[in-house]
Coordinates of C-alpha atoms in Angstrom, one line a residue:
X1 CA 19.5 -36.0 -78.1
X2 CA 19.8 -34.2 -74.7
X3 CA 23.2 -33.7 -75.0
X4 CA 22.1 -31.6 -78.0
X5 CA 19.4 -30.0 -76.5
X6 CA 21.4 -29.0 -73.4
X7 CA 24.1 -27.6 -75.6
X8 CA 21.0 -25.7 -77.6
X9 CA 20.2 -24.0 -74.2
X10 CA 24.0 -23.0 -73.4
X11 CA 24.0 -21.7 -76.7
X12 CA 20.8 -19.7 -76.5
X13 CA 21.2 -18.4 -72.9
X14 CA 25.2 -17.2 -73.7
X15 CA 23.4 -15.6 -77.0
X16 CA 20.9 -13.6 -74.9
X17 CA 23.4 -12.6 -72.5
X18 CA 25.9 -11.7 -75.4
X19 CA 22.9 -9.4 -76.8
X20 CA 21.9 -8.2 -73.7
X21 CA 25.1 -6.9 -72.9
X22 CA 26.1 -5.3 -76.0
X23 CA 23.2 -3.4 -76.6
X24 CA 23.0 -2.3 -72.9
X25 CA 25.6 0.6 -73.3
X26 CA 24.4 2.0 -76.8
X27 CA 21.0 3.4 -77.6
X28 CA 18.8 0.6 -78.8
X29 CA 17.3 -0.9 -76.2
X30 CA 18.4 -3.8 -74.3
X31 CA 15.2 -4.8 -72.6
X32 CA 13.3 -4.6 -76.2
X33 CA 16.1 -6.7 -77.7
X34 CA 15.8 -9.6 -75.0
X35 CA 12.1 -9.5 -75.8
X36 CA 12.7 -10.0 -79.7
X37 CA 15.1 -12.7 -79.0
X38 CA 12.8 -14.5 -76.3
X39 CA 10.2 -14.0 -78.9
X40 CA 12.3 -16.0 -81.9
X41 CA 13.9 -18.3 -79.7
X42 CA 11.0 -19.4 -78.1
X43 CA 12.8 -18.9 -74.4
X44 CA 10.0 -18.8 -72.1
X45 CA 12.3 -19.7 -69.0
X46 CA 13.4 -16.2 -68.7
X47 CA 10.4 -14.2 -69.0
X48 CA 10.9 -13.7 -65.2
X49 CA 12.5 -10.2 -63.8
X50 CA 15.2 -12.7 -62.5
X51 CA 17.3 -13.3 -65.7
X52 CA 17.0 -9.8 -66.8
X53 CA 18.4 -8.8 -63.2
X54 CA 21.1 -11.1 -63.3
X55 CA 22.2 -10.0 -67.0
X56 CA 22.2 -6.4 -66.2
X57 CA 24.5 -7.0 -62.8
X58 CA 26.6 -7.9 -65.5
X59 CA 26.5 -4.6 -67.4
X60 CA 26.2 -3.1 -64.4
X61 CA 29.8 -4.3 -63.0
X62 CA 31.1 -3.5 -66.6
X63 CA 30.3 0.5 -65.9
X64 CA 31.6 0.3 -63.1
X65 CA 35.0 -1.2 -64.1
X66 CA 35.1 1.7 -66.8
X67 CA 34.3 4.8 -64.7
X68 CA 35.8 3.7 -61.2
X69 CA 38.6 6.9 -61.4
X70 CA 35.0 9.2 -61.5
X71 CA 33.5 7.2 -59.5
X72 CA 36.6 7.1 -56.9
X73 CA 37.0 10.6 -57.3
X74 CA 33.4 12.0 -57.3
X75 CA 32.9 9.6 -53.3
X76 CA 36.9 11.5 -52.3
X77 CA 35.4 14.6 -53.2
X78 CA 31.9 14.0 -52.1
X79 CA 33.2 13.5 -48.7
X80 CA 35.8 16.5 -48.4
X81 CA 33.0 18.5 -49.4
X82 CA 30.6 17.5 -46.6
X83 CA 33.6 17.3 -44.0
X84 CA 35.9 20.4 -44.9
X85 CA 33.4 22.6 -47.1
X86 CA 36.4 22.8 -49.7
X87 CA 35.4 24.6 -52.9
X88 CA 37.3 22.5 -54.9
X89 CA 35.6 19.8 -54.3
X90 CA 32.0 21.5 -54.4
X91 CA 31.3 20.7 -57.9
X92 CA 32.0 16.9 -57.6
X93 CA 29.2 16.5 -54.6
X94 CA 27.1 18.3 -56.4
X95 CA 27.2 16.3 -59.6
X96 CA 26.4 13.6 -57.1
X97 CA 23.0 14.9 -55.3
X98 CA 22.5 15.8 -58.9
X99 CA 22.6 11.8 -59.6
X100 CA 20.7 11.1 -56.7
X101 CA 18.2 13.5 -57.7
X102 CA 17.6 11.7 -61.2
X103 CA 17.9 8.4 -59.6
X104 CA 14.5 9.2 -57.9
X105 CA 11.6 9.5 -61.0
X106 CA 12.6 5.6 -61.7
X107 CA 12.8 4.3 -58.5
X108 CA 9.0 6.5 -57.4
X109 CA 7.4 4.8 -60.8
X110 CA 9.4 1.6 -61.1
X111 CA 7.8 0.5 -58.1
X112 CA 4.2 1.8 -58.9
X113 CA 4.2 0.5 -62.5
X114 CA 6.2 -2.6 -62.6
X115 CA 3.3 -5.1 -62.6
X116 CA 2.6 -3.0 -65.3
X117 CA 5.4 -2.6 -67.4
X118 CA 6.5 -6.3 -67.0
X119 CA 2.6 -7.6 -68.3
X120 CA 1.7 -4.7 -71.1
X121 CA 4.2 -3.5 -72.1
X122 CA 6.8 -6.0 -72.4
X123 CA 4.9 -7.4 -75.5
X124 CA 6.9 -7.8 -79.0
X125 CA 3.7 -5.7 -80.1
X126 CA 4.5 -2.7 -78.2
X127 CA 8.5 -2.8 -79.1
X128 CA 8.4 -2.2 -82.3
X129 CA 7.0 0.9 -81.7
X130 CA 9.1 2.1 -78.9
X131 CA 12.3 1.5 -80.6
X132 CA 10.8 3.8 -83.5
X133 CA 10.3 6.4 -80.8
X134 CA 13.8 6.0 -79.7
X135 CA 15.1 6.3 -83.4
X136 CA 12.9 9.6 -83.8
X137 CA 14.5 10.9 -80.1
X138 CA 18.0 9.9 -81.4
X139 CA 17.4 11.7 -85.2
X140 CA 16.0 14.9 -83.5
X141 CA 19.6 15.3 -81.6
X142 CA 22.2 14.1 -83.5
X143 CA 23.9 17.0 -84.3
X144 CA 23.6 18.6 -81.0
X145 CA 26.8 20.5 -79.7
X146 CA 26.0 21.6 -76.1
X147 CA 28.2 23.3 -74.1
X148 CA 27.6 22.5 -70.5
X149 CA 30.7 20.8 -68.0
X150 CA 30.1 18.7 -65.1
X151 CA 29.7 22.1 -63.2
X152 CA 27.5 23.4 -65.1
X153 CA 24.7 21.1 -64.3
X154 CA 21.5 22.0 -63.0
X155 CA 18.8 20.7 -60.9
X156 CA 15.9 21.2 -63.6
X157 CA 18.7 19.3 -65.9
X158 CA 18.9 16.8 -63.5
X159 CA 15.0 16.3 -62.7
X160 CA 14.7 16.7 -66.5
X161 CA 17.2 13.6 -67.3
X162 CA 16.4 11.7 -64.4
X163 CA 12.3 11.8 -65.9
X164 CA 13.6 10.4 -69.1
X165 CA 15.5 7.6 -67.4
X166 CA 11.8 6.7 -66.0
X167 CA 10.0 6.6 -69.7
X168 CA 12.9 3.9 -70.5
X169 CA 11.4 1.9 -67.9
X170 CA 9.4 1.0 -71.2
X171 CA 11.2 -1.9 -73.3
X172 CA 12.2 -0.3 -76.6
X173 CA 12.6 3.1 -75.2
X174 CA 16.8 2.9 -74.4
X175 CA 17.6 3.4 -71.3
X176 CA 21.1 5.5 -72.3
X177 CA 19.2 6.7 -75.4
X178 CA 16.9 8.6 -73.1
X179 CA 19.1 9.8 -70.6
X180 CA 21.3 11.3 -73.2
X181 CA 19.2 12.6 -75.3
X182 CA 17.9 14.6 -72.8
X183 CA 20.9 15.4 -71.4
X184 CA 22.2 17.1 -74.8
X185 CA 18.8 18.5 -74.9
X186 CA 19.4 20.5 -72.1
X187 CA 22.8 21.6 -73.1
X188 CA 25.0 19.1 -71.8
X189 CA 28.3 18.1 -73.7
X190 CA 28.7 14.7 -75.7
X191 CA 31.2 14.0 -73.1
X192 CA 29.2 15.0 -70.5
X193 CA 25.8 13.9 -70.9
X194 CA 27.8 10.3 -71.5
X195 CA 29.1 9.9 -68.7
X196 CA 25.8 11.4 -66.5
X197 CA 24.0 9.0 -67.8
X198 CA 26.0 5.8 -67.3
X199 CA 27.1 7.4 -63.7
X200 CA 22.9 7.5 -63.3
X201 CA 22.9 3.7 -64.7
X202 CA 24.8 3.0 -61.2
X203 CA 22.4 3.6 -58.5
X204 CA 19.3 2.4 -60.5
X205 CA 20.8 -1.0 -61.5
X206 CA 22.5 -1.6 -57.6
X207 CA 18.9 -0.9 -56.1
X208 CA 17.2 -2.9 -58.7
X209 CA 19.6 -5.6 -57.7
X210 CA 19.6 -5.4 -54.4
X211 CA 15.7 -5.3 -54.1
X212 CA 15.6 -8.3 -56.4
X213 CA 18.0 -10.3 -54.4
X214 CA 14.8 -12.4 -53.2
X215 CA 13.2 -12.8 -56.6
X216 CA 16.7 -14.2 -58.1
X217 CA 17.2 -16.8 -55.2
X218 CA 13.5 -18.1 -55.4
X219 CA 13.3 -18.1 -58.9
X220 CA 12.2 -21.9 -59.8
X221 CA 14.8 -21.6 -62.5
X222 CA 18.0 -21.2 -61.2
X223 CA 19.1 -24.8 -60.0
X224 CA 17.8 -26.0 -63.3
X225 CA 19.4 -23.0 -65.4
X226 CA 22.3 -22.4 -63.0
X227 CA 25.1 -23.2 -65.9
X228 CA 23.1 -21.0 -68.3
X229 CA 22.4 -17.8 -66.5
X230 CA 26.4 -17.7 -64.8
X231 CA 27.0 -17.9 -68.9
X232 CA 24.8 -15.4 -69.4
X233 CA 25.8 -13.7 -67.0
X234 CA 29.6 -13.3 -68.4
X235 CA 28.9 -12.9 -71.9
X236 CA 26.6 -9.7 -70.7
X237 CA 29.8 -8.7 -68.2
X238 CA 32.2 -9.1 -71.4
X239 CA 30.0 -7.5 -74.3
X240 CA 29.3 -4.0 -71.6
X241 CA 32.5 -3.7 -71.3
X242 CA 34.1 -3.9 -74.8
X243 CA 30.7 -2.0 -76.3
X244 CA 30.4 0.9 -73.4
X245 CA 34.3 1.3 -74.6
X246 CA 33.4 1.6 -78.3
X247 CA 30.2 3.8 -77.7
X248 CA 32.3 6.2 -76.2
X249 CA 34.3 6.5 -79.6
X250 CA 30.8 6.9 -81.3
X251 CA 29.8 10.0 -79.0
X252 CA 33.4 11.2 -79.1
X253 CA 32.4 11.5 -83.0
X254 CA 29.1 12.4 -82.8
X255 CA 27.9 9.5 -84.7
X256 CA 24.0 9.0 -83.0
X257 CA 22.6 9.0 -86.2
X258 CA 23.2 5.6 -87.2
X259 CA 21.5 4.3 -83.9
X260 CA 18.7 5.7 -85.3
X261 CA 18.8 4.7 -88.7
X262 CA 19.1 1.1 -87.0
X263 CA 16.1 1.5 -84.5
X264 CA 14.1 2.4 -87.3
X265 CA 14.5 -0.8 -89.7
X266 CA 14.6 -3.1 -86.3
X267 CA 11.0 -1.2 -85.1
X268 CA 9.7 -1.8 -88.3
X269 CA 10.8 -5.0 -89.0
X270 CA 9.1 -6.1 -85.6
X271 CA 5.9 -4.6 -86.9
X272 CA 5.2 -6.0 -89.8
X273 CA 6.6 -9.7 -89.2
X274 CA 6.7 -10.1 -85.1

């Protein structure tokens, strides 16, 4: 019988993980996902910040395996920029002040509401709802066209991005459902507007991780759940990867509507029987 029940746990903590990481790239909420699934699994062990920390380092690592030519190229360029002055590279440090601009609404209210966030509004109750609000965001730009490069960015689009990156603070609310909704909102190309947002993703799940370095090595669960979370931890790393790599085919197409046909019927769902 424990045999069974520890094999149960493998089973359920690689599921969450699994979840967690393929509904981290695409807009539907990762954080409102874990918190149906802890919900009808009945997983109180991870309603800690710790296992959500841990599963997103996995996602995290998974963008950065997937953008490391930008990312390579935007730190070259970054630097030439504030060494030489070279107008060439001008556009690339400013697409980066332009991240670290955006980075800053999350990290100012993150730390003000957590406490908040992680006891109000972290209920099943509450993400039913906010998954209908992402569906509505999603609906209201799916056939959005913009026309705006890397260069073409502005401050007010990054302060205006970088504010609806703070909202998804919110479980339900998508995290790269905000970000590029407002991003095409404000005249951004699909390609574009992609890859501003998961470039964004960067800095806010590093500090997150780095801040929460603490709370994962005193968390009372780790040398009882060690086996589970490293599995989580992988399936999350896996699923990023292969689902950030088809969501890109999805924007390529401009095919957002069907995340939002989704939220909907997942939001209501969790209304009328969660």
């Amino acid at each position: 019988m424990e045999v069974i029940n520890s094999l149960w746990v493998l089973i359920k903590y690689f599921f969450l993980g699994l979840v967690q990481g393929f509904t981290e790239p695409i807009p539907i909420s990762s954080s409102g996902h874990l918190v149906i699934l802890r919900e009808l699994f009945g997983v109180t062990a991870v309603k800690g910040l710790s296992f959500e920390i841990l599963v997103n380092f996995g996602s995290l690592l998974a963008v950065l395996i997937i953008y490391r030519k930008d990312i390579y190229r935007l730190v070259e360029n970054g630097i030439r920029y504030i060494t030489t002055r070279d107008n060439a590279a001008k556009s690339d440090f400013q697409f980066i002040l332009f991240l670290v601009i955006a980075t800053i609404p999350t990290g100012v209210l993150g730390i003000l509401f957590e406490d908040y966030i992680e006891s109000e509004l972290s209920k099943v109750s509450v993400i039913g709802y906010t998954l209908l609000i992402t569906g509505i965001a999603l609906w209201i730009i799916r056939n959005l066209r913009g026309n705006k490069n890397d260069g073409d960015i502005t401050i007010k689009d990054a302060i205006i991005v970088g504010l609806a990156q703070a909202v998804a603070l919110i479980p339900g609310i998508s995290r790269s459902g905000a970000t590029i909704v407002a991003a095409m909102l404000v005249g951004m190309k699909s390609e574009t507007a992609l890859r501003f947002s998961f470039l964004l993703y960067i800095p806010v799940s590093l500090g997150i991780t780095i801040m929460s370095a603490g709370e994962i090595l005193g968390d009372g669960n780790i040398s009882v759940l060690a086996i589970p979370y490293i599995l989580a931890f992988a399936a999350s790393l896996v699923a990023s990867y292969y689902s950030l790599r088809w969501f890109m085919n999805v924007m390529a197409r401009g095919n957002l509507k069907y995340f939002a046909f989704y939220c909907f019927i997942v939001g209501i769902l969790v209304i009328l029987f969660l």
